[in-house]
Amino acid sequence: MGGGGHLRRPLRGQAAGPAERGVVPGVEGAPGCRVPRRGRLAEHPDPRDEQAGGRPADARRDAHPFPRDGIVVPARVRKASDRVVRYVEAGGVRVSVIGLGTWQFGSTEWGYGSTYATGVAGDIVRRALDLGINLIDTAEIYGLGRSERIVGEAIGGRRSDVFVATKLFPVGLPFMVRWRARASARRLRVDHIELYQQHWASPLFPPRATMPRFRRLIDDGFVGHAGVSNHSLRQWQDCEDALGGPVLSNQVRFSLVSREPDRELVPWAQHNGRIVIAYSPLGQGLLSGRYEVSPPSNFRRFRSDFSAEARARRVPLVAALRDIAGRHRAKPGQVALAWLVNKPNVVAIPGASSVEQLEENAAAADLSLSDDDVQRLDSLSA
């Protein structure tokens, strides 16, 4: 797993200068810290296999729970020693098809309460690692650096289990790329970043000004792979040209209510061995059905796709998700995630407000939709 065999140069623990400490005003880098180097992800036996120490088939069948209002989480998800997600291999890396997005870590606009960042968020990261989720995505701008710090603290001594992905916000001069990458690494408590992504296409500096800076980080072994986020196909290709090599991934809004990546990005990624990382894969809750009747009370209420009219247009799609979920003993959100991650070279990074929600997301990797299911969802979301 990880950075494709690049040599790594340790991050030294010298004091950070002013430019290195600040991503944007108010963001401070954590002290330099060394952690164990990355290793290969251990291969774990299928816990369902009796020969691997699992339970007999009859016991497994009886233990497949239907807890609380129809939420389906396979019994093996409940055991911290079990790994349940699938992996995709592309560009020399091996990442879980279900990752963990941490946009909400350290931010207040999601309305998760004051104790979320100080306790629940770290529990979510640790449980994700228990389940075999190795793709943890964050960004310097999330919570003004707090998300990176929460992730770094939660990883602790489990560095070899994690494919760390973070993002550079397109502000500041290109020469600051190295400083800001090191500031992110200090907050994350790592000496190597597997995937360093440009968060948006810069309105001021073209790829030929920024991508060579990414190339130096890769050549120095400090970064494993370059990635982009919120880039069109043309912008993605321009970044590859400027980097002089593959830009591993493009992280974009992608779900049954945001199908644009299906037109160009996904086919190109599949043909060229790249990865599309889907953020907001549940439409920020739209596809769970929770906003069918009552509107959201947090920042979502200001978005046009959460208006009463927009929610009404989604009623047939949500109804189909519920119907398909019922036949698969799943939840609508799990069906929406399965629709995404069954596409080759596509991984999803849903957020989670609780450990329980994380477990439900992870279980979606086990859900196989029929061709009829996929065609039905495609037609209703076109």
mmCIF file of C-alpha atoms in Angstrom:
data_model
loop_
_atom_site.group_PDB
_atom_site.id
_atom_site.type_symbol
_atom_site.label_atom_id
_atom_site.label_comp_id
_atom_site.label_asym_id
_atom_site.label_seq_id
_atom_site.Cartn_x
_atom_site.Cartn_y
_atom_site.Cartn_z
ATOM 1 C CA MET A 1 0.000 0.000 0.000
ATOM 2 C CA GLY A 2 0.978 3.651 0.028
ATOM 3 C CA GLY A 3 3.467 5.628 -1.909
ATOM 4 C CA GLY A 4 4.493 3.237 -4.650
ATOM 5 C CA GLY A 5 7.995 2.516 -3.384
ATOM 6 C CA HIS A 6 9.373 6.053 -3.420
ATOM 7 C CA LEU A 7 12.317 6.706 -1.138
ATOM 8 C CA ARG A 8 11.387 8.852 1.827
ATOM 9 C CA ARG A 9 13.327 11.621 3.476
ATOM 10 C CA PRO A 10 12.514 11.994 7.194
ATOM 11 C CA LEU A 11 10.937 15.201 8.349
ATOM 12 C CA ARG A 12 13.351 16.788 10.768
ATOM 13 C CA GLY A 13 12.082 18.193 14.030
ATOM 14 C CA GLN A 14 13.425 21.709 13.741
ATOM 15 C CA ALA A 15 11.294 24.628 14.850
ATOM 16 C CA ALA A 16 8.971 25.898 12.166
ATOM 17 C CA GLY A 17 9.357 29.348 10.727
ATOM 18 C CA PRO A 18 6.421 31.749 10.459
ATOM 19 C CA ALA A 19 5.507 30.780 6.913
ATOM 20 C CA GLU A 20 5.613 27.096 7.805
ATOM 21 C CA ARG A 21 3.431 27.508 10.841
ATOM 22 C CA GLY A 22 0.633 29.255 9.003
ATOM 23 C CA VAL A 23 -1.608 27.827 6.329
ATOM 24 C CA VAL A 24 -4.017 30.699 6.623
ATOM 25 C CA PRO A 25 -4.250 33.157 9.523
ATOM 26 C CA GLY A 26 -5.006 31.280 12.717
ATOM 27 C CA VAL A 27 -3.658 27.894 11.588
ATOM 28 C CA GLU A 28 -0.641 26.630 13.489
ATOM 29 C CA GLY A 29 1.585 23.640 12.751
ATOM 30 C CA ALA A 30 1.969 21.027 15.443
ATOM 31 C CA PRO A 31 5.532 20.320 16.670
ATOM 32 C CA GLY A 32 7.626 18.118 14.394
ATOM 33 C CA CYS A 33 7.160 14.480 15.231
ATOM 34 C CA ARG A 34 8.560 11.201 13.947
ATOM 35 C CA VAL A 35 6.372 8.142 13.612
ATOM 36 C CA PRO A 36 7.049 4.559 12.560
ATOM 37 C CA ARG A 37 7.565 4.191 8.836
ATOM 38 C CA ARG A 38 4.891 2.770 6.646
ATOM 39 C CA GLY A 39 4.679 -0.925 5.943
ATOM 40 C CA ARG A 40 2.603 -3.229 3.824
ATOM 41 C CA LEU A 41 -0.986 -3.641 4.871
ATOM 42 C CA ALA A 42 -1.240 -6.977 6.649
ATOM 43 C CA GLU A 43 -3.324 -9.534 4.840
ATOM 44 C CA HIS A 44 -6.180 -10.638 7.066
ATOM 45 C CA PRO A 45 -8.132 -13.870 6.627
ATOM 46 C CA ASP A 46 -11.791 -13.558 5.833
ATOM 47 C CA PRO A 47 -13.386 -13.683 9.293
ATOM 48 C CA ARG A 48 -16.309 -15.556 7.739
ATOM 49 C CA ASP A 49 -13.984 -18.458 6.902
ATOM 50 C CA GLU A 50 -14.225 -21.173 9.535
ATOM 51 C CA GLN A 51 -10.686 -22.331 8.708
ATOM 52 C CA ALA A 52 -9.437 -18.837 9.520
ATOM 53 C CA GLY A 53 -10.978 -18.961 12.967
ATOM 54 C CA GLY A 54 -14.389 -17.619 12.023
ATOM 55 C CA ARG A 55 -17.764 -18.997 12.985
ATOM 56 C CA PRO A 56 -19.499 -21.848 11.165
ATOM 57 C CA ALA A 57 -21.734 -20.822 8.286
ATOM 58 C CA ASP A 58 -24.954 -21.538 10.200
ATOM 59 C CA ALA A 59 -23.866 -19.360 13.095
ATOM 60 C CA ARG A 60 -22.903 -16.578 10.714
ATOM 61 C CA ARG A 61 -26.274 -16.723 9.009
ATOM 62 C CA ASP A 62 -28.133 -16.573 12.314
ATOM 63 C CA ALA A 63 -25.978 -13.711 13.553
ATOM 64 C CA HIS A 64 -26.537 -11.430 10.548
ATOM 65 C CA PRO A 65 -28.333 -8.678 12.470
ATOM 66 C CA PHE A 66 -31.152 -6.387 11.550
ATOM 67 C CA PRO A 67 -30.580 -3.903 14.413
ATOM 68 C CA ARG A 68 -32.567 -0.737 15.060
ATOM 69 C CA ASP A 69 -35.010 0.470 12.375
ATOM 70 C CA GLY A 70 -33.611 -1.855 9.721
ATOM 71 C CA ILE A 71 -29.977 -0.728 9.832
ATOM 72 C CA VAL A 72 -27.878 -3.512 8.418
ATOM 73 C CA VAL A 73 -24.350 -3.939 9.696
ATOM 74 C CA PRO A 74 -22.922 -7.426 9.174
ATOM 75 C CA ALA A 75 -21.995 -9.129 12.431
ATOM 76 C CA ARG A 76 -18.323 -9.155 11.506
ATOM 77 C CA VAL A 77 -18.307 -5.336 11.312
ATOM 78 C CA ARG A 78 -18.951 -5.261 15.042
ATOM 79 C CA LYS A 79 -15.668 -7.036 15.822
ATOM 80 C CA ALA A 80 -12.662 -4.756 16.001
ATOM 81 C CA SER A 81 -10.320 -7.479 14.725
ATOM 82 C CA ASP A 82 -12.201 -7.934 11.457
ATOM 83 C CA ARG A 83 -11.501 -6.140 8.194
ATOM 84 C CA VAL A 84 -14.446 -5.911 5.870
ATOM 85 C CA VAL A 85 -13.825 -3.401 3.104
ATOM 86 C CA ARG A 86 -12.555 -4.103 -0.396
ATOM 87 C CA TYR A 87 -9.537 -2.445 -1.968
ATOM 88 C CA VAL A 88 -8.736 -0.978 -5.354
ATOM 89 C CA GLU A 89 -5.250 -1.052 -6.828
ATOM 90 C CA ALA A 90 -4.244 1.647 -9.294
ATOM 91 C CA GLY A 91 -1.133 3.658 -9.952
ATOM 92 C CA GLY A 92 0.901 1.529 -7.572
ATOM 93 C CA VAL A 93 -1.320 2.102 -4.540
ATOM 94 C CA ARG A 94 -3.854 -0.027 -2.702
ATOM 95 C CA VAL A 95 -6.682 1.887 -1.064
ATOM 96 C CA SER A 96 -10.001 0.914 0.453
ATOM 97 C CA VAL A 97 -13.006 1.513 -1.787
ATOM 98 C CA ILE A 98 -14.698 3.087 1.231
ATOM 99 C CA GLY A 99 -12.498 5.723 2.813
ATOM 100 C CA LEU A 100 -13.149 8.318 5.489
ATOM 101 C CA GLY A 101 -13.718 11.985 4.742
ATOM 102 C CA THR A 102 -12.921 14.368 7.605
ATOM 103 C CA TRP A 103 -14.320 17.653 6.303
ATOM 104 C CA GLN A 104 -16.493 17.826 9.418
ATOM 105 C CA PHE A 105 -13.632 17.302 11.898
ATOM 106 C CA GLY A 106 -12.935 20.481 13.816
ATOM 107 C CA SER A 107 -15.708 22.445 12.103
ATOM 108 C CA THR A 108 -18.861 23.748 13.768
ATOM 109 C CA GLU A 109 -21.158 24.275 10.786
ATOM 110 C CA TRP A 110 -22.125 20.597 10.666
ATOM 111 C CA GLY A 111 -23.930 20.898 14.001
ATOM 112 C CA TYR A 112 -22.427 17.749 15.568
ATOM 113 C CA GLY A 113 -21.968 19.334 19.000
ATOM 114 C CA SER A 114 -19.049 20.514 21.099
ATOM 115 C CA THR A 115 -17.801 17.044 22.077
ATOM 116 C CA TYR A 116 -17.565 15.690 18.522
ATOM 117 C CA ALA A 117 -14.062 16.978 17.760
ATOM 118 C CA THR A 118 -12.671 16.156 21.198
ATOM 119 C CA GLY A 119 -13.879 12.571 21.391
ATOM 120 C CA VAL A 120 -16.118 11.083 18.723
ATOM 121 C CA ALA A 121 -13.963 12.114 15.743
ATOM 122 C CA GLY A 122 -10.936 10.258 17.063
ATOM 123 C CA ASP A 123 -13.054 7.193 17.826
ATOM 124 C CA ILE A 124 -14.308 7.255 14.233
ATOM 125 C CA VAL A 125 -10.761 7.264 12.833
ATOM 126 C CA ARG A 126 -9.640 4.420 15.077
ATOM 127 C CA ARG A 127 -12.691 2.321 14.239
ATOM 128 C CA ALA A 128 -12.111 2.969 10.545
ATOM 129 C CA LEU A 129 -8.633 1.489 10.864
ATOM 130 C CA ASP A 130 -10.057 -1.516 12.730
ATOM 131 C CA LEU A 131 -12.343 -2.172 9.769
ATOM 132 C CA GLY A 132 -9.549 -1.981 7.213
ATOM 133 C CA ILE A 133 -10.362 1.495 5.936
ATOM 134 C CA ASN A 134 -6.936 2.846 5.071
ATOM 135 C CA LEU A 135 -7.818 5.943 3.015
ATOM 136 C CA ILE A 136 -8.184 8.875 5.428
ATOM 137 C CA ASP A 137 -8.706 12.186 3.636
ATOM 138 C CA THR A 138 -8.309 15.616 5.186
ATOM 139 C CA ALA A 139 -7.129 19.112 4.220
ATOM 140 C CA GLU A 140 -5.239 22.025 5.711
ATOM 141 C CA ILE A 141 -8.364 24.189 5.437
ATOM 142 C CA TYR A 142 -10.690 21.809 7.307
ATOM 143 C CA GLY A 143 -11.258 23.414 10.685
ATOM 144 C CA LEU A 144 -8.242 25.638 9.906
ATOM 145 C CA GLY A 145 -5.872 22.735 10.516
ATOM 146 C CA ARG A 146 -7.803 21.106 13.333
ATOM 147 C CA SER A 147 -8.985 18.203 11.191
ATOM 148 C CA GLU A 148 -5.389 17.258 10.376
ATOM 149 C CA ARG A 149 -4.458 17.403 14.054
ATOM 150 C CA ILE A 150 -7.407 15.190 15.058
ATOM 151 C CA VAL A 151 -6.468 12.646 12.394
ATOM 152 C CA GLY A 152 -2.817 12.699 13.460
ATOM 153 C CA GLU A 153 -3.664 12.144 17.108
ATOM 154 C CA ALA A 154 -6.071 9.317 16.288
ATOM 155 C CA ILE A 155 -3.625 7.474 14.029
ATOM 156 C CA GLY A 156 -1.130 7.187 16.869
ATOM 157 C CA GLY A 157 1.118 4.172 16.439
ATOM 158 C CA ARG A 158 -0.939 2.674 13.608
ATOM 159 C CA ARG A 159 0.848 4.544 10.845
ATOM 160 C CA SER A 160 1.344 1.448 8.700
ATOM 161 C CA ASP A 161 -2.441 1.007 8.463
ATOM 162 C CA VAL A 162 -3.072 4.425 6.910
ATOM 163 C CA PHE A 163 -2.913 5.928 3.436
ATOM 164 C CA VAL A 164 -2.824 9.609 4.387
ATOM 165 C CA ALA A 165 -4.343 12.078 1.924
ATOM 166 C CA THR A 166 -4.431 15.807 2.534
ATOM 167 C CA LYS A 167 -4.966 18.878 0.404
ATOM 168 C CA LEU A 168 -3.330 22.231 -0.313
ATOM 169 C CA PHE A 169 -5.730 25.164 -0.608
ATOM 170 C CA PRO A 170 -4.851 27.307 -3.686
ATOM 171 C CA VAL A 171 -3.833 30.481 -1.862
ATOM 172 C CA GLY A 172 -0.331 31.821 -1.435
ATOM 173 C CA LEU A 173 2.646 31.763 -3.742
ATOM 174 C CA PRO A 174 3.866 28.549 -5.381
ATOM 175 C CA PHE A 175 7.156 28.562 -3.452
ATOM 176 C CA MET A 176 5.108 28.026 -0.262
ATOM 177 C CA VAL A 177 3.973 24.548 -1.359
ATOM 178 C CA ARG A 178 6.861 22.807 0.425
ATOM 179 C CA TRP A 179 6.400 24.801 3.634
ATOM 180 C CA ARG A 180 2.703 24.080 3.723
ATOM 181 C CA ALA A 181 3.186 20.378 3.003
ATOM 182 C CA ARG A 182 5.552 20.199 5.964
ATOM 183 C CA ALA A 183 3.087 22.104 8.149
ATOM 184 C CA SER A 184 0.392 19.572 7.236
ATOM 185 C CA ALA A 185 2.783 16.721 8.040
ATOM 186 C CA ARG A 186 3.495 18.162 11.489
ATOM 187 C CA ARG A 187 -0.194 18.457 12.261
ATOM 188 C CA LEU A 188 -0.724 14.896 11.007
ATOM 189 C CA ARG A 189 2.348 13.704 12.956
ATOM 190 C CA VAL A 190 3.787 11.941 9.922
ATOM 191 C CA ASP A 191 7.048 12.142 8.011
ATOM 192 C CA HIS A 192 5.500 11.159 4.681
ATOM 193 C CA ILE A 193 2.234 12.074 2.949
ATOM 194 C CA GLU A 194 0.957 9.355 0.629
ATOM 195 C CA LEU A 195 -1.293 11.643 -1.418
ATOM 196 C CA TYR A 196 -0.879 15.430 -1.581
ATOM 197 C CA GLN A 197 -3.683 17.099 -3.522
ATOM 198 C CA GLN A 198 -4.316 20.576 -4.862
ATOM 199 C CA HIS A 199 -7.731 21.376 -3.416
ATOM 200 C CA TRP A 200 -8.978 23.527 -6.309
ATOM 201 C CA ALA A 201 -7.537 24.770 -9.574
ATOM 202 C CA SER A 202 -5.699 27.978 -8.722
ATOM 203 C CA PRO A 203 -7.291 31.142 -10.137
ATOM 204 C CA LEU A 204 -3.885 32.876 -10.066
ATOM 205 C CA PHE A 205 -1.182 30.352 -10.900
ATOM 206 C CA PRO A 206 -1.266 27.788 -13.738
ATOM 207 C CA PRO A 207 -0.204 24.168 -13.200
ATOM 208 C CA ARG A 208 3.245 24.871 -14.628
ATOM 209 C CA ALA A 209 3.860 27.127 -11.605
ATOM 210 C CA THR A 210 2.621 24.722 -8.913
ATOM 211 C CA MET A 211 3.043 21.154 -10.158
ATOM 212 C CA PRO A 212 6.866 21.331 -10.345
ATOM 213 C CA ARG A 213 6.736 22.024 -6.593
ATOM 214 C CA PHE A 214 4.743 18.828 -6.143
ATOM 215 C CA ARG A 215 7.285 17.006 -8.303
ATOM 216 C CA ARG A 216 10.117 18.053 -5.981
ATOM 217 C CA LEU A 217 8.224 16.745 -2.965
ATOM 218 C CA ILE A 218 7.775 13.415 -4.755
ATOM 219 C CA ASP A 219 11.402 13.250 -5.874
ATOM 220 C CA ASP A 220 12.523 13.987 -2.307
ATOM 221 C CA GLY A 221 10.384 11.129 -1.010
ATOM 222 C CA PHE A 222 8.297 13.411 1.188
ATOM 223 C CA VAL A 223 5.135 12.842 -0.884
ATOM 224 C CA GLY A 224 4.155 9.562 -2.505
ATOM 225 C CA HIS A 225 1.741 10.811 -5.163
ATOM 226 C CA ALA A 226 0.265 14.059 -6.407
ATOM 227 C CA GLY A 227 -3.477 14.444 -6.698
ATOM 228 C CA VAL A 228 -6.003 17.132 -7.517
ATOM 229 C CA SER A 229 -9.494 17.966 -6.340
ATOM 230 C CA ASN A 230 -12.400 19.726 -8.029
ATOM 231 C CA HIS A 231 -10.595 19.721 -11.388
ATOM 232 C CA SER A 232 -12.137 19.207 -14.815
ATOM 233 C CA LEU A 233 -10.627 16.573 -17.084
ATOM 234 C CA ARG A 234 -8.720 19.219 -19.023
ATOM 235 C CA GLN A 235 -7.351 20.722 -15.808
ATOM 236 C CA TRP A 236 -6.382 17.261 -14.556
ATOM 237 C CA GLN A 237 -4.508 16.533 -17.779
ATOM 238 C CA ASP A 238 -2.799 19.929 -17.673
ATOM 239 C CA CYS A 239 -1.566 19.113 -14.181
ATOM 240 C CA GLU A 240 -0.155 15.802 -15.428
ATOM 241 C CA ASP A 241 1.676 17.590 -18.224
ATOM 242 C CA ALA A 242 3.133 20.109 -15.778
ATOM 243 C CA LEU A 243 4.072 17.422 -13.243
ATOM 244 C CA GLY A 244 5.765 15.297 -15.869
ATOM 245 C CA GLY A 245 4.046 12.168 -14.609
ATOM 246 C CA PRO A 246 0.781 10.717 -13.352
ATOM 247 C CA VAL A 247 -1.503 12.746 -11.116
ATOM 248 C CA LEU A 248 -2.952 9.769 -9.294
ATOM 249 C CA SER A 249 -6.412 11.025 -8.404
ATOM 250 C CA ASN A 250 -9.088 13.665 -8.767
ATOM 251 C CA GLN A 251 -11.360 14.192 -5.773
ATOM 252 C CA VAL A 252 -14.739 15.502 -6.863
ATOM 253 C CA ARG A 253 -18.341 15.767 -5.729
ATOM 254 C CA PHE A 254 -19.843 12.532 -7.019
ATOM 255 C CA SER A 255 -23.055 10.758 -6.106
ATOM 256 C CA LEU A 256 -26.440 9.796 -7.494
ATOM 257 C CA VAL A 257 -27.373 13.482 -7.281
ATOM 258 C CA SER A 258 -24.057 14.693 -8.767
ATOM 259 C CA ARG A 259 -23.379 12.575 -11.842
ATOM 260 C CA GLU A 260 -21.039 14.901 -13.773
ATOM 261 C CA PRO A 261 -17.870 12.817 -13.135
ATOM 262 C CA ASP A 262 -19.489 9.880 -14.955
ATOM 263 C CA ARG A 263 -19.255 11.740 -18.267
ATOM 264 C CA GLU A 264 -15.488 12.239 -18.612
ATOM 265 C CA LEU A 265 -13.529 11.761 -15.395
ATOM 266 C CA VAL A 266 -14.470 8.161 -14.618
ATOM 267 C CA PRO A 267 -13.932 6.771 -18.155
ATOM 268 C CA TRP A 268 -10.569 8.535 -18.394
ATOM 269 C CA ALA A 269 -9.482 7.285 -14.965
ATOM 270 C CA GLN A 270 -10.460 3.722 -15.826
ATOM 271 C CA HIS A 271 -8.592 3.843 -19.136
ATOM 272 C CA ASN A 272 -5.439 5.395 -17.672
ATOM 273 C CA GLY A 273 -5.147 3.715 -14.285
ATOM 274 C CA ARG A 274 -6.117 6.744 -12.209
ATOM 275 C CA ILE A 275 -8.595 7.059 -9.348
ATOM 276 C CA VAL A 276 -11.696 9.198 -8.907
ATOM 277 C CA ILE A 277 -12.310 9.947 -5.229
ATOM 278 C CA ALA A 278 -15.961 10.733 -4.552
ATOM 279 C CA TYR A 279 -16.681 13.228 -1.807
ATOM 280 C CA SER A 280 -20.223 13.901 -0.579
ATOM 281 C CA PRO A 281 -21.150 10.435 -1.940
ATOM 282 C CA LEU A 282 -24.469 10.544 -0.074
ATOM 283 C CA GLY A 283 -25.343 14.016 -1.306
ATOM 284 C CA GLN A 284 -24.656 15.294 2.232
ATOM 285 C CA GLY A 285 -27.616 13.300 3.487
ATOM 286 C CA LEU A 286 -30.028 13.761 0.579
ATOM 287 C CA LEU A 287 -29.757 10.105 -0.410
ATOM 288 C CA SER A 288 -30.363 8.802 3.080
ATOM 289 C CA GLY A 289 -33.960 10.017 2.934
ATOM 290 C CA ARG A 290 -33.626 11.941 6.173
ATOM 291 C CA TYR A 291 -34.643 15.241 4.555
ATOM 292 C CA GLU A 292 -37.686 14.002 2.637
ATOM 293 C CA VAL A 293 -40.151 15.570 5.055
ATOM 294 C CA SER A 294 -38.326 18.142 7.158
ATOM 295 C CA PRO A 295 -35.665 20.516 5.820
ATOM 296 C CA PRO A 296 -32.142 20.531 7.284
ATOM 297 C CA SER A 297 -31.435 22.887 10.168
ATOM 298 C CA ASN A 298 -27.696 23.400 9.637
ATOM 299 C CA PHE A 299 -25.744 25.013 6.787
ATOM 300 C CA ARG A 300 -27.453 22.728 4.259
ATOM 301 C CA ARG A 301 -30.628 24.835 4.441
ATOM 302 C CA PHE A 302 -28.862 27.552 2.430
ATOM 303 C CA ARG A 303 -28.062 25.230 -0.486
ATOM 304 C CA SER A 304 -30.309 25.104 -3.531
ATOM 305 C CA ASP A 305 -30.168 21.304 -3.729
ATOM 306 C CA PHE A 306 -31.813 21.157 -0.290
ATOM 307 C CA SER A 307 -34.713 23.427 -1.224
ATOM 308 C CA ALA A 308 -38.234 22.024 -1.010
ATOM 309 C CA GLU A 309 -38.441 21.859 -4.812
ATOM 310 C CA ALA A 310 -35.129 20.045 -5.167
ATOM 311 C CA ARG A 311 -36.011 17.564 -2.447
ATOM 312 C CA ALA A 312 -39.360 16.890 -4.111
ATOM 313 C CA ARG A 313 -37.583 16.051 -7.386
ATOM 314 C CA ARG A 314 -35.537 13.423 -5.550
ATOM 315 C CA VAL A 315 -38.527 11.568 -4.095
ATOM 316 C CA PRO A 316 -38.607 8.858 -6.849
ATOM 317 C CA LEU A 317 -34.855 8.282 -6.492
ATOM 318 C CA VAL A 318 -35.009 8.008 -2.710
ATOM 319 C CA ALA A 319 -38.011 5.683 -3.014
ATOM 320 C CA ALA A 320 -36.006 3.440 -5.343
ATOM 321 C CA LEU A 321 -33.093 3.429 -2.905
ATOM 322 C CA ARG A 322 -35.451 2.363 -0.134
ATOM 323 C CA ASP A 323 -36.948 -0.402 -2.264
ATOM 324 C CA ILE A 324 -33.566 -1.757 -3.364
ATOM 325 C CA ALA A 325 -32.260 -1.509 0.194
ATOM 326 C CA GLY A 326 -35.190 -3.541 1.472
ATOM 327 C CA ARG A 327 -34.450 -6.360 -0.944
ATOM 328 C CA HIS A 328 -30.753 -6.365 -0.020
ATOM 329 C CA ARG A 329 -31.318 -6.036 3.730
ATOM 330 C CA ALA A 330 -29.506 -2.727 3.678
ATOM 331 C CA LYS A 331 -30.077 0.985 4.148
ATOM 332 C CA PRO A 332 -30.670 3.517 1.340
ATOM 333 C CA GLY A 333 -27.335 5.186 2.007
ATOM 334 C CA GLN A 334 -25.526 1.867 1.728
ATOM 335 C CA VAL A 335 -27.126 1.269 -1.655
ATOM 336 C CA ALA A 336 -26.029 4.732 -2.823
ATOM 337 C CA LEU A 337 -22.451 4.002 -1.736
ATOM 338 C CA ALA A 338 -22.481 0.575 -3.377
ATOM 339 C CA TRP A 339 -23.646 2.165 -6.651
ATOM 340 C CA LEU A 340 -20.496 4.299 -6.565
ATOM 341 C CA VAL A 341 -17.806 1.897 -5.418
ATOM 342 C CA ASN A 342 -18.871 -0.880 -7.766
ATOM 343 C CA LYS A 343 -17.520 1.338 -10.543
ATOM 344 C CA PRO A 344 -13.897 0.430 -11.358
ATOM 345 C CA ASN A 345 -11.328 2.992 -10.190
ATOM 346 C CA VAL A 346 -13.844 4.850 -8.020
ATOM 347 C CA VAL A 347 -13.565 5.127 -4.245
ATOM 348 C CA ALA A 348 -15.825 7.049 -1.876
ATOM 349 C CA ILE A 349 -14.944 9.060 1.223
ATOM 350 C CA PRO A 350 -18.184 9.554 3.161
ATOM 351 C CA GLY A 351 -17.995 11.424 6.420
ATOM 352 C CA ALA A 352 -19.451 10.044 9.622
ATOM 353 C CA SER A 353 -21.121 11.664 12.597
ATOM 354 C CA SER A 354 -20.756 8.546 14.751
ATOM 355 C CA VAL A 355 -18.953 5.227 14.927
ATOM 356 C CA GLU A 356 -22.235 3.516 14.069
ATOM 357 C CA GLN A 357 -22.553 5.512 10.850
ATOM 358 C CA LEU A 358 -18.963 4.674 9.947
ATOM 359 C CA GLU A 359 -19.728 0.960 10.362
ATOM 360 C CA GLU A 360 -22.752 1.266 8.107
ATOM 361 C CA ASN A 361 -20.630 2.989 5.471
ATOM 362 C CA ALA A 362 -17.988 0.264 5.667
ATOM 363 C CA ALA A 363 -20.614 -2.455 5.258
ATOM 364 C CA ALA A 364 -21.651 -0.912 1.926
ATOM 365 C CA ALA A 365 -18.471 -2.326 0.391
ATOM 366 C CA ASP A 366 -19.984 -5.805 0.762
ATOM 367 C CA LEU A 367 -23.190 -4.938 -1.073
ATOM 368 C CA SER A 368 -23.476 -6.209 -4.652
ATOM 369 C CA LEU A 369 -26.197 -4.592 -6.732
ATOM 370 C CA SER A 370 -27.820 -6.376 -9.655
ATOM 371 C CA ASP A 371 -27.679 -4.966 -13.179
ATOM 372 C CA ASP A 372 -31.361 -4.107 -12.851
ATOM 373 C CA ASP A 373 -30.679 -2.199 -9.625
ATOM 374 C CA VAL A 374 -27.927 -0.178 -11.275
ATOM 375 C CA GLN A 375 -29.986 0.567 -14.387
ATOM 376 C CA ARG A 376 -32.913 1.693 -12.269
ATOM 377 C CA LEU A 377 -30.751 4.077 -10.243
ATOM 378 C CA ASP A 378 -29.017 5.336 -13.386
ATOM 379 C CA SER A 379 -32.324 6.177 -15.048
ATOM 380 C CA LEU A 380 -33.719 8.000 -12.014
ATOM 381 C CA SER A 381 -30.556 10.020 -11.432
ATOM 382 C CA ALA A 382 -29.726 10.970 -15.012
#
